[in-house]
């Protein structure tokens, strides 16, 4: 066990917040389908913890059996792919098999990044095949897996559509420059949502309003996810989350603390803010755009805004784990989803941001309203103002989460 570091209490607390009240619970894809999920296990939070970042040498490669075995084992999140109404077919996967002869063993066995990591950690640490050829992880864990050397480098010759059609803003995250090891499955924008009935028709378009507007006192909320809440505040202060310093981080916390002290902020919340918005208990809040497409269909009083100062975004990403048995088949499946027509079918179902160029035109053929929905297809101005929180070192992650936990009372 010496090769692993135990999670620090602040980071452990932050992960538990995500699993019980944050994006790992009711937010993102699970919000509208929560009834279909069981209790999230905490296997990844055992004494061994998540291993410290740092490569241990190139031990990722293995013999590729793709030519002899026409299969790819794909692990993904619940309800994160297109499904027919009867639940018996996944059209985009069925089309892949018909076109290539490669069968997809598709498993919805990712309920939370940390829990899933706990499942595959023993095999990865022992240099063994996890039984999976492809998996979808959120950017912070994807970056850590890459640094550990537990992800295989992709072969560009098997990814012509992905290389050509990946949108520019997704091409070079600081945790995987040039996308040598990953390709995004979907983007997750953070915005501001408000109930115009509660605000009496007044628009809420900035973090400054959430923190300072007397009309919102006691009815404003921010997210329990540090990178989203602090990142949005940093942008409101004219600072960039992708280059944040310790002093800038502390200044953002002080800004939020001032609003907490004067009773402006009602609570720090996970995906349950959707219920508060609809009921009117929350007038305005920091929100995840993917939650709002359906919410707005159910409640016409719910509005949203992407602040002029900029907004935060993160990604869920396709990766091939070390020792995967069918690497080429997995790469062909990644490339399949970078054809605009296929990407449009996926985006129409999940309603998350597609990272594929040319999707708008294909979405218009499916449903014109989807093609003009900026929550799914951000416009040029939005693309220019999106930001990602920079990768943090182990020490920074511990310190930043400790301070944020103290602020939120978690």
Short mmCIF file of C-alpha atoms in Angstrom, two decimals:
data_model
loop_
_atom_site.label_atom_id
_atom_site.label_comp_id
_atom_site.label_asym_id
_atom_site.label_seq_id
_atom_site.Cartn_x
_atom_site.Cartn_y
_atom_site.Cartn_z
CA UNK A 1 0.00 0.00 0.00
CA UNK A 2 3.00 2.29 0.32
CA UNK A 3 2.70 3.26 -3.33
CA UNK A 4 -0.61 5.00 -2.56
CA UNK A 5 -1.22 8.15 -0.61
CA UNK A 6 -4.21 8.47 1.69
CA UNK A 7 -6.61 11.21 0.65
CA UNK A 8 -6.28 14.26 2.83
CA UNK A 9 -9.37 15.08 4.93
CA UNK A 10 -10.22 18.19 2.84
CA UNK A 11 -10.02 16.33 -0.45
CA UNK A 12 -11.94 13.37 0.99
CA UNK A 13 -14.64 15.77 2.18
CA UNK A 14 -14.80 17.43 -1.23
CA UNK A 15 -15.26 14.07 -2.97
CA UNK A 16 -17.99 13.05 -0.52
CA UNK A 17 -19.74 16.37 -1.21
CA UNK A 18 -19.68 15.54 -4.91
CA UNK A 19 -21.00 12.03 -4.34
CA UNK A 20 -23.82 12.99 -1.96
CA UNK A 21 -24.81 16.47 -3.04
CA UNK A 22 -22.74 17.53 -5.99
CA UNK A 23 -22.46 16.57 -9.63
CA UNK A 24 -21.82 12.96 -8.67
CA UNK A 25 -25.28 12.78 -7.08
CA UNK A 26 -28.24 14.66 -8.54
CA UNK A 27 -26.40 16.84 -11.01
CA UNK A 28 -25.46 16.19 -14.61
CA UNK A 29 -26.79 13.01 -16.24
CA UNK A 30 -28.18 11.59 -12.97
CA UNK A 31 -30.50 14.49 -12.18
CA UNK A 32 -33.45 13.33 -14.27
CA UNK A 33 -32.78 9.62 -13.85
CA UNK A 34 -31.82 9.46 -10.17
CA UNK A 35 -34.46 6.85 -9.43
CA UNK A 36 -32.52 4.39 -11.54
CA UNK A 37 -29.35 4.59 -9.46
CA UNK A 38 -28.47 2.73 -6.33
CA UNK A 39 -26.51 4.09 -3.39
CA UNK A 40 -23.07 5.28 -4.40
CA UNK A 41 -20.41 3.12 -2.84
CA UNK A 42 -17.28 4.54 -1.30
CA UNK A 43 -14.85 1.84 -2.35
CA UNK A 44 -12.50 4.43 -3.76
CA UNK A 45 -12.20 6.16 -0.40
CA UNK A 46 -10.56 3.35 1.50
CA UNK A 47 -7.29 3.63 3.36
CA UNK A 48 -5.31 3.19 0.17
CA UNK A 49 -6.84 6.34 -1.31
CA UNK A 50 -6.03 7.64 -4.78
CA UNK A 51 -2.39 7.16 -5.75
CA UNK A 52 -0.15 10.18 -5.95
CA UNK A 53 0.46 11.56 -9.40
CA UNK A 54 3.69 10.60 -11.12
CA UNK A 55 4.59 8.22 -13.91
CA UNK A 56 6.10 4.84 -13.07
CA UNK A 57 7.45 4.16 -16.55
CA UNK A 58 5.76 3.06 -19.75
CA UNK A 59 3.82 0.02 -18.61
CA UNK A 60 0.60 0.77 -20.47
CA UNK A 61 1.05 -1.12 -23.73
CA UNK A 62 -0.11 -4.66 -24.32
CA UNK A 63 -0.71 -7.04 -27.19
CA UNK A 64 -3.61 -5.74 -29.27
CA UNK A 65 -6.11 -8.48 -30.11
CA UNK A 66 -8.40 -6.21 -32.11
CA UNK A 67 -7.81 -7.96 -35.42
CA UNK A 68 -8.70 -11.38 -34.03
CA UNK A 69 -11.40 -10.35 -31.53
CA UNK A 70 -14.04 -8.03 -32.99
CA UNK A 71 -15.21 -6.56 -29.69
CA UNK A 72 -14.70 -3.48 -27.54
CA UNK A 73 -15.56 -3.28 -23.83
CA UNK A 74 -16.93 0.19 -23.05
CA UNK A 75 -17.63 1.53 -19.53
CA UNK A 76 -19.73 4.69 -19.23
CA UNK A 77 -22.03 6.62 -16.89
CA UNK A 78 -25.73 5.86 -16.47
CA UNK A 79 -27.97 7.18 -19.30
CA UNK A 80 -25.06 8.89 -21.04
CA UNK A 81 -25.73 7.48 -24.51
CA UNK A 82 -28.69 7.40 -26.88
CA UNK A 83 -31.27 4.70 -26.11
CA UNK A 84 -34.54 3.75 -27.81
CA UNK A 85 -37.81 4.34 -25.93
CA UNK A 86 -38.15 0.67 -25.07
CA UNK A 87 -34.60 0.67 -23.65
CA UNK A 88 -33.58 -2.31 -25.78
CA UNK A 89 -31.28 -0.63 -28.29
CA UNK A 90 -28.54 1.98 -28.41
CA UNK A 91 -28.79 3.22 -32.01
CA UNK A 92 -25.36 4.81 -32.32
CA UNK A 93 -23.66 1.65 -31.03
CA UNK A 94 -25.79 -0.59 -33.21
CA UNK A 95 -24.79 1.44 -36.26
CA UNK A 96 -21.11 1.13 -35.28
CA UNK A 97 -21.38 -2.65 -35.13
CA UNK A 98 -23.18 -2.79 -38.47
CA UNK A 99 -20.54 -0.58 -40.11
CA UNK A 100 -17.45 -2.23 -38.64
CA UNK A 101 -18.41 -5.72 -37.50
CA UNK A 102 -17.14 -4.84 -34.02
CA UNK A 103 -19.52 -5.68 -31.18
CA UNK A 104 -19.69 -3.31 -28.22
CA UNK A 105 -19.97 -4.76 -24.72
CA UNK A 106 -21.46 -1.64 -23.16
CA UNK A 107 -21.66 -1.31 -19.37
CA UNK A 108 -23.13 1.54 -17.33
CA UNK A 109 -20.90 0.91 -14.35
CA UNK A 110 -19.63 4.42 -13.60
CA UNK A 111 -21.70 6.19 -10.95
CA UNK A 112 -18.89 8.35 -9.61
CA UNK A 113 -15.28 8.98 -10.62
CA UNK A 114 -13.80 7.94 -7.27
CA UNK A 115 -15.97 4.87 -6.88
CA UNK A 116 -15.05 3.69 -10.38
CA UNK A 117 -11.38 4.34 -9.73
CA UNK A 118 -11.67 2.08 -6.70
CA UNK A 119 -12.89 -0.71 -8.97
CA UNK A 120 -10.03 -0.54 -11.46
CA UNK A 121 -7.20 0.56 -9.16
CA UNK A 122 -6.05 -2.93 -8.08
CA UNK A 123 -5.60 -4.10 -11.67
CA UNK A 124 -3.97 -0.88 -12.83
CA UNK A 125 -1.51 -0.81 -9.95
CA UNK A 126 -0.58 -4.42 -10.64
CA UNK A 127 -0.09 -3.78 -14.35
CA UNK A 128 -3.08 -5.95 -15.28
CA UNK A 129 -5.93 -5.63 -17.79
CA UNK A 130 -9.03 -4.07 -16.19
CA UNK A 131 -11.32 -5.89 -18.61
CA UNK A 132 -12.21 -2.54 -20.18
CA UNK A 133 -11.04 -1.08 -23.47
CA UNK A 134 -12.68 2.33 -23.15
CA UNK A 135 -13.94 4.43 -20.25
CA UNK A 136 -15.32 7.93 -19.62
CA UNK A 137 -13.78 10.00 -16.80
CA UNK A 138 -14.11 13.63 -15.75
CA UNK A 139 -11.14 15.86 -16.57
CA UNK A 140 -9.52 16.02 -13.11
CA UNK A 141 -9.35 12.22 -12.79
CA UNK A 142 -8.49 11.78 -16.45
CA UNK A 143 -5.48 14.02 -15.92
CA UNK A 144 -4.39 12.08 -12.87
CA UNK A 145 -4.67 8.76 -14.70
CA UNK A 146 -2.50 10.11 -17.50
CA UNK A 147 0.14 11.37 -15.07
CA UNK A 148 0.21 7.96 -13.39
CA UNK A 149 0.93 6.30 -16.73
CA UNK A 150 -2.25 4.23 -16.52
CA UNK A 151 -3.70 5.36 -19.84
CA UNK A 152 -2.55 4.33 -23.33
CA UNK A 153 -1.36 6.88 -25.85
CA UNK A 154 -3.71 7.11 -28.82
CA UNK A 155 -2.73 6.27 -32.41
CA UNK A 156 -3.71 9.27 -34.61
CA UNK A 157 -3.93 7.04 -37.70
CA UNK A 158 -7.03 5.39 -36.19
CA UNK A 159 -8.67 8.72 -35.36
CA UNK A 160 -9.08 10.71 -38.61
CA UNK A 161 -12.55 12.06 -37.79
CA UNK A 162 -11.61 12.87 -34.20
CA UNK A 163 -8.47 14.72 -35.24
CA UNK A 164 -10.29 16.69 -37.92
CA UNK A 165 -13.56 17.43 -36.12
CA UNK A 166 -12.57 18.15 -32.51
CA UNK A 167 -13.53 21.73 -31.72
CA UNK A 168 -10.56 24.01 -31.17
CA UNK A 169 -11.44 24.95 -27.60
CA UNK A 170 -11.25 21.31 -26.52
CA UNK A 171 -7.94 20.51 -28.23
CA UNK A 172 -5.31 21.16 -25.59
CA UNK A 173 -6.28 21.00 -21.90
CA UNK A 174 -3.34 21.49 -19.55
CA UNK A 175 -3.70 17.92 -18.25
CA UNK A 176 -3.45 16.40 -21.78
CA UNK A 177 -1.80 18.87 -24.19
CA UNK A 178 -2.69 18.07 -27.77
CA UNK A 179 -5.09 15.31 -26.68
CA UNK A 180 -2.45 12.60 -26.93
CA UNK A 181 -4.31 10.32 -24.48
CA UNK A 182 -7.96 11.43 -24.49
CA UNK A 183 -10.87 12.80 -26.48
CA UNK A 184 -13.87 14.52 -24.90
CA UNK A 185 -17.20 12.75 -24.75
CA UNK A 186 -19.16 15.83 -23.66
CA UNK A 187 -18.69 19.33 -22.29
CA UNK A 188 -20.27 20.51 -19.01
CA UNK A 189 -20.77 24.31 -18.86
CA UNK A 190 -21.49 26.20 -15.64
CA UNK A 191 -23.85 29.16 -15.80
CA UNK A 192 -26.33 31.19 -13.75
CA UNK A 193 -29.95 30.07 -13.45
CA UNK A 194 -32.82 32.04 -12.00
CA UNK A 195 -36.58 31.88 -11.52
CA UNK A 196 -38.02 34.98 -13.18
CA UNK A 197 -41.26 34.61 -11.22
CA UNK A 198 -39.34 34.96 -7.95
CA UNK A 199 -37.15 37.80 -9.26
CA UNK A 200 -40.31 39.52 -10.57
CA UNK A 201 -39.00 39.52 -14.10
CA UNK A 202 -35.56 40.90 -13.24
CA UNK A 203 -32.65 39.20 -15.01
CA UNK A 204 -29.73 37.76 -13.06
CA UNK A 205 -26.67 37.68 -15.28
CA UNK A 206 -23.60 37.94 -13.04
CA UNK A 207 -21.98 36.50 -9.95
CA UNK A 208 -21.85 40.03 -8.55
CA UNK A 209 -25.65 40.04 -8.45
CA UNK A 210 -25.68 36.74 -6.60
CA UNK A 211 -23.23 38.07 -4.03
CA UNK A 212 -24.44 41.65 -3.64
CA UNK A 213 -27.97 42.30 -4.90
CA UNK A 214 -30.21 42.99 -1.85
CA UNK A 215 -33.21 41.69 -3.78
CA UNK A 216 -31.62 38.23 -3.78
CA UNK A 217 -30.61 38.21 -0.11
CA UNK A 218 -31.24 34.80 1.41
CA UNK A 219 -32.36 33.34 -1.89
CA UNK A 220 -29.06 33.02 -3.76
CA UNK A 221 -27.12 29.76 -3.93
CA UNK A 222 -23.73 28.59 -5.15
CA UNK A 223 -22.45 25.13 -5.99
CA UNK A 224 -20.69 22.83 -3.54
CA UNK A 225 -18.12 22.05 -6.25
CA UNK A 226 -15.05 24.18 -5.56
CA UNK A 227 -13.84 24.60 -9.14
CA UNK A 228 -17.23 25.80 -10.36
CA UNK A 229 -18.06 28.24 -7.56
CA UNK A 230 -14.58 29.68 -7.08
CA UNK A 231 -13.92 29.68 -10.81
CA UNK A 232 -17.07 31.67 -11.57
CA UNK A 233 -16.18 34.12 -8.79
CA UNK A 234 -12.65 34.54 -10.08
CA UNK A 235 -13.98 35.39 -13.53
CA UNK A 236 -16.37 37.93 -12.02
CA UNK A 237 -13.33 39.53 -10.35
CA UNK A 238 -11.46 39.70 -13.65
CA UNK A 239 -9.12 36.79 -12.84
CA UNK A 240 -8.48 33.66 -14.90
CA UNK A 241 -9.09 30.25 -13.28
CA UNK A 242 -6.62 28.64 -15.68
CA UNK A 243 -3.78 30.67 -14.13
CA UNK A 244 -5.11 31.22 -10.59
CA UNK A 245 -2.55 31.97 -7.87
CA UNK A 246 -2.87 31.34 -4.14
CA UNK A 247 -3.53 35.02 -3.49
CA UNK A 248 -6.22 35.21 -6.17
CA UNK A 249 -7.86 32.07 -4.83
CA UNK A 250 -7.93 33.51 -1.31
CA UNK A 251 -9.36 36.78 -2.61
CA UNK A 252 -12.20 34.91 -4.32
CA UNK A 253 -12.96 33.00 -1.11
CA UNK A 254 -13.02 36.26 0.84
CA UNK A 255 -15.45 37.67 -1.71
CA UNK A 256 -17.80 34.74 -1.22
CA UNK A 257 -17.31 34.76 2.56
CA UNK A 258 -18.51 38.35 2.68
CA UNK A 259 -21.77 37.32 1.01
CA UNK A 260 -22.17 34.40 3.41
CA UNK A 261 -21.58 36.62 6.43
CA UNK A 262 -24.31 39.06 5.44
CA UNK A 263 -26.84 36.30 4.73
CA UNK A 264 -26.85 36.77 0.97
CA UNK A 265 -26.09 33.10 0.19
CA UNK A 266 -28.84 30.71 1.22
CA UNK A 267 -26.78 27.55 0.76
CA UNK A 268 -24.06 25.75 -1.16
CA UNK A 269 -25.78 23.06 -3.12
CA UNK A 270 -25.37 20.15 -5.49
CA UNK A 271 -27.88 19.24 -8.19
CA UNK A 272 -30.79 19.69 -5.78
CA UNK A 273 -30.77 23.39 -6.64
CA UNK A 274 -33.15 22.44 -9.46
CA UNK A 275 -35.88 21.63 -6.96
CA UNK A 276 -35.22 24.86 -5.07
CA UNK A 277 -35.42 26.90 -8.26
CA UNK A 278 -38.74 25.37 -9.27
CA UNK A 279 -40.26 25.80 -5.81
CA UNK A 280 -39.02 29.37 -5.52
CA UNK A 281 -36.88 28.74 -2.43
CA UNK A 282 -33.90 29.72 -4.57
CA UNK A 283 -34.25 32.81 -6.73
CA UNK A 284 -30.90 32.51 -8.50
CA UNK A 285 -27.83 30.30 -8.36
CA UNK A 286 -24.73 28.97 -10.04
CA UNK A 287 -25.89 25.96 -12.10
CA UNK A 288 -24.84 23.27 -14.56
CA UNK A 289 -26.19 23.93 -18.04
CA UNK A 290 -26.86 20.26 -18.75
CA UNK A 291 -29.48 20.25 -15.99
CA UNK A 292 -31.41 23.15 -17.44
CA UNK A 293 -32.57 21.84 -20.82
CA UNK A 294 -35.21 19.57 -19.30
CA UNK A 295 -35.84 21.85 -16.34
CA UNK A 296 -36.82 24.70 -18.67
CA UNK A 297 -39.22 22.43 -20.53
CA UNK A 298 -40.90 21.57 -17.23
CA UNK A 299 -40.92 25.12 -15.84
CA UNK A 300 -41.07 28.13 -18.21
CA UNK A 301 -40.12 30.47 -15.36
CA UNK A 302 -36.57 29.11 -15.26
CA UNK A 303 -34.09 31.27 -17.16
CA UNK A 304 -30.33 31.15 -17.49
CA UNK A 305 -27.40 33.42 -18.31
CA UNK A 306 -23.76 33.01 -19.22
CA UNK A 307 -22.02 35.98 -17.55
CA UNK A 308 -20.23 38.47 -19.76
CA UNK A 309 -17.19 37.97 -17.49
CA UNK A 310 -16.98 34.35 -18.64
CA UNK A 311 -18.07 30.95 -17.41
CA UNK A 312 -16.54 27.67 -16.29
CA UNK A 313 -16.52 24.46 -18.30
CA UNK A 314 -15.26 20.93 -17.74
CA UNK A 315 -15.31 17.73 -19.78
CA UNK A 316 -15.97 14.03 -19.51
CA UNK A 317 -13.38 12.17 -21.56
CA UNK A 318 -12.82 8.93 -23.45
CA UNK A 319 -9.65 7.08 -22.42
CA UNK A 320 -8.13 3.66 -23.09
CA UNK A 321 -6.76 2.13 -19.86
CA UNK A 322 -3.38 0.46 -19.59
CA UNK A 323 -3.22 -3.14 -20.80
CA UNK A 324 -6.53 -2.86 -22.68
CA UNK A 325 -6.92 -5.90 -24.92
CA UNK A 326 -8.64 -4.17 -27.87
CA UNK A 327 -6.94 -0.79 -28.29
CA UNK A 328 -7.50 -0.37 -32.03
CA UNK A 329 -11.17 -1.30 -31.72
CA UNK A 330 -11.53 1.27 -28.95
CA UNK A 331 -9.88 3.93 -31.09
CA UNK A 332 -12.26 3.14 -33.93
CA UNK A 333 -15.20 3.62 -31.55
CA UNK A 334 -13.82 6.97 -30.36
CA UNK A 335 -13.49 8.03 -33.99
CA UNK A 336 -17.05 6.86 -34.74
CA UNK A 337 -18.47 9.44 -32.34
CA UNK A 338 -16.56 12.23 -34.05
CA UNK A 339 -18.66 11.95 -37.19
CA UNK A 340 -21.10 14.88 -37.01
CA UNK A 341 -24.18 12.77 -37.73
CA UNK A 342 -23.39 10.30 -34.97
CA UNK A 343 -22.34 13.07 -32.57
CA UNK A 344 -25.67 14.78 -33.21
CA UNK A 345 -27.62 11.65 -32.32
CA UNK A 346 -25.69 11.47 -29.04
CA UNK A 347 -26.12 15.18 -28.21
CA UNK A 348 -29.85 15.09 -29.00
CA UNK A 349 -30.29 12.44 -26.33
CA UNK A 350 -27.89 13.59 -23.61
CA UNK A 351 -28.37 17.39 -24.16
CA UNK A 352 -24.78 18.05 -23.11
CA UNK A 353 -22.33 20.10 -25.14
CA UNK A 354 -20.91 18.24 -28.11
CA UNK A 355 -17.17 18.70 -28.77
CA UNK A 356 -17.62 17.86 -32.47
CA UNK A 357 -17.56 20.42 -35.27
CA UNK A 358 -20.47 20.17 -37.71
CA UNK A 359 -22.98 18.94 -35.13
CA UNK A 360 -25.26 21.98 -35.43
CA UNK A 361 -26.30 21.17 -38.99
CA UNK A 362 -26.96 17.54 -38.14
CA UNK A 363 -28.92 18.45 -35.01
CA UNK A 364 -31.14 20.71 -37.11
CA UNK A 365 -32.21 17.63 -39.08
CA UNK A 366 -33.24 15.91 -35.85
CA UNK A 367 -34.82 18.87 -34.03
CA UNK A 368 -34.26 22.50 -35.11
CA UNK A 369 -34.70 23.73 -31.53
CA UNK A 370 -31.70 21.69 -30.39
CA UNK A 371 -29.48 23.22 -33.05
CA UNK A 372 -30.17 26.72 -31.74
CA UNK A 373 -29.98 25.87 -28.04
CA UNK A 374 -26.76 27.40 -26.63
CA UNK A 375 -26.87 24.98 -23.71
CA UNK A 376 -26.05 22.25 -26.25
CA UNK A 377 -24.30 24.22 -29.01
CA UNK A 378 -22.53 27.24 -27.48
CA UNK A 379 -22.30 30.19 -29.83
CA UNK A 380 -19.05 31.89 -30.85
CA UNK A 381 -19.23 34.48 -28.07
CA UNK A 382 -19.72 31.77 -25.47
CA UNK A 383 -16.83 29.75 -26.84
CA UNK A 384 -14.61 32.80 -26.50
CA UNK A 385 -15.54 33.27 -22.83
CA UNK A 386 -15.32 29.69 -21.55
CA UNK A 387 -12.63 28.84 -19.01
CA UNK A 388 -11.33 25.74 -17.23
CA UNK A 389 -9.83 25.57 -13.75
CA UNK A 390 -6.14 24.74 -14.01
CA UNK A 391 -4.79 21.41 -12.83
CA UNK A 392 -3.78 21.48 -9.19
CA UNK A 393 -0.87 19.74 -7.52
CA UNK A 394 -1.60 17.40 -4.62
CA UNK A 395 -0.58 20.09 -2.13
CA UNK A 396 -2.69 22.75 -3.84
CA UNK A 397 -5.71 20.48 -4.01
CA UNK A 398 -5.49 19.78 -0.29
CA UNK A 399 -5.06 23.43 0.66
CA UNK A 400 -7.71 24.76 -1.70
CA UNK A 401 -10.31 22.19 -0.67
CA UNK A 402 -9.60 22.76 3.03
CA UNK A 403 -10.28 26.46 2.66
CA UNK A 404 -13.39 25.89 0.56
CA UNK A 405 -14.73 23.34 3.06
CA UNK A 406 -14.33 25.89 5.84
CA UNK A 407 -16.22 28.45 3.77
CA UNK A 408 -19.12 26.14 2.95
CA UNK A 409 -19.27 24.51 6.37
CA UNK A 410 -18.86 21.06 4.83
#
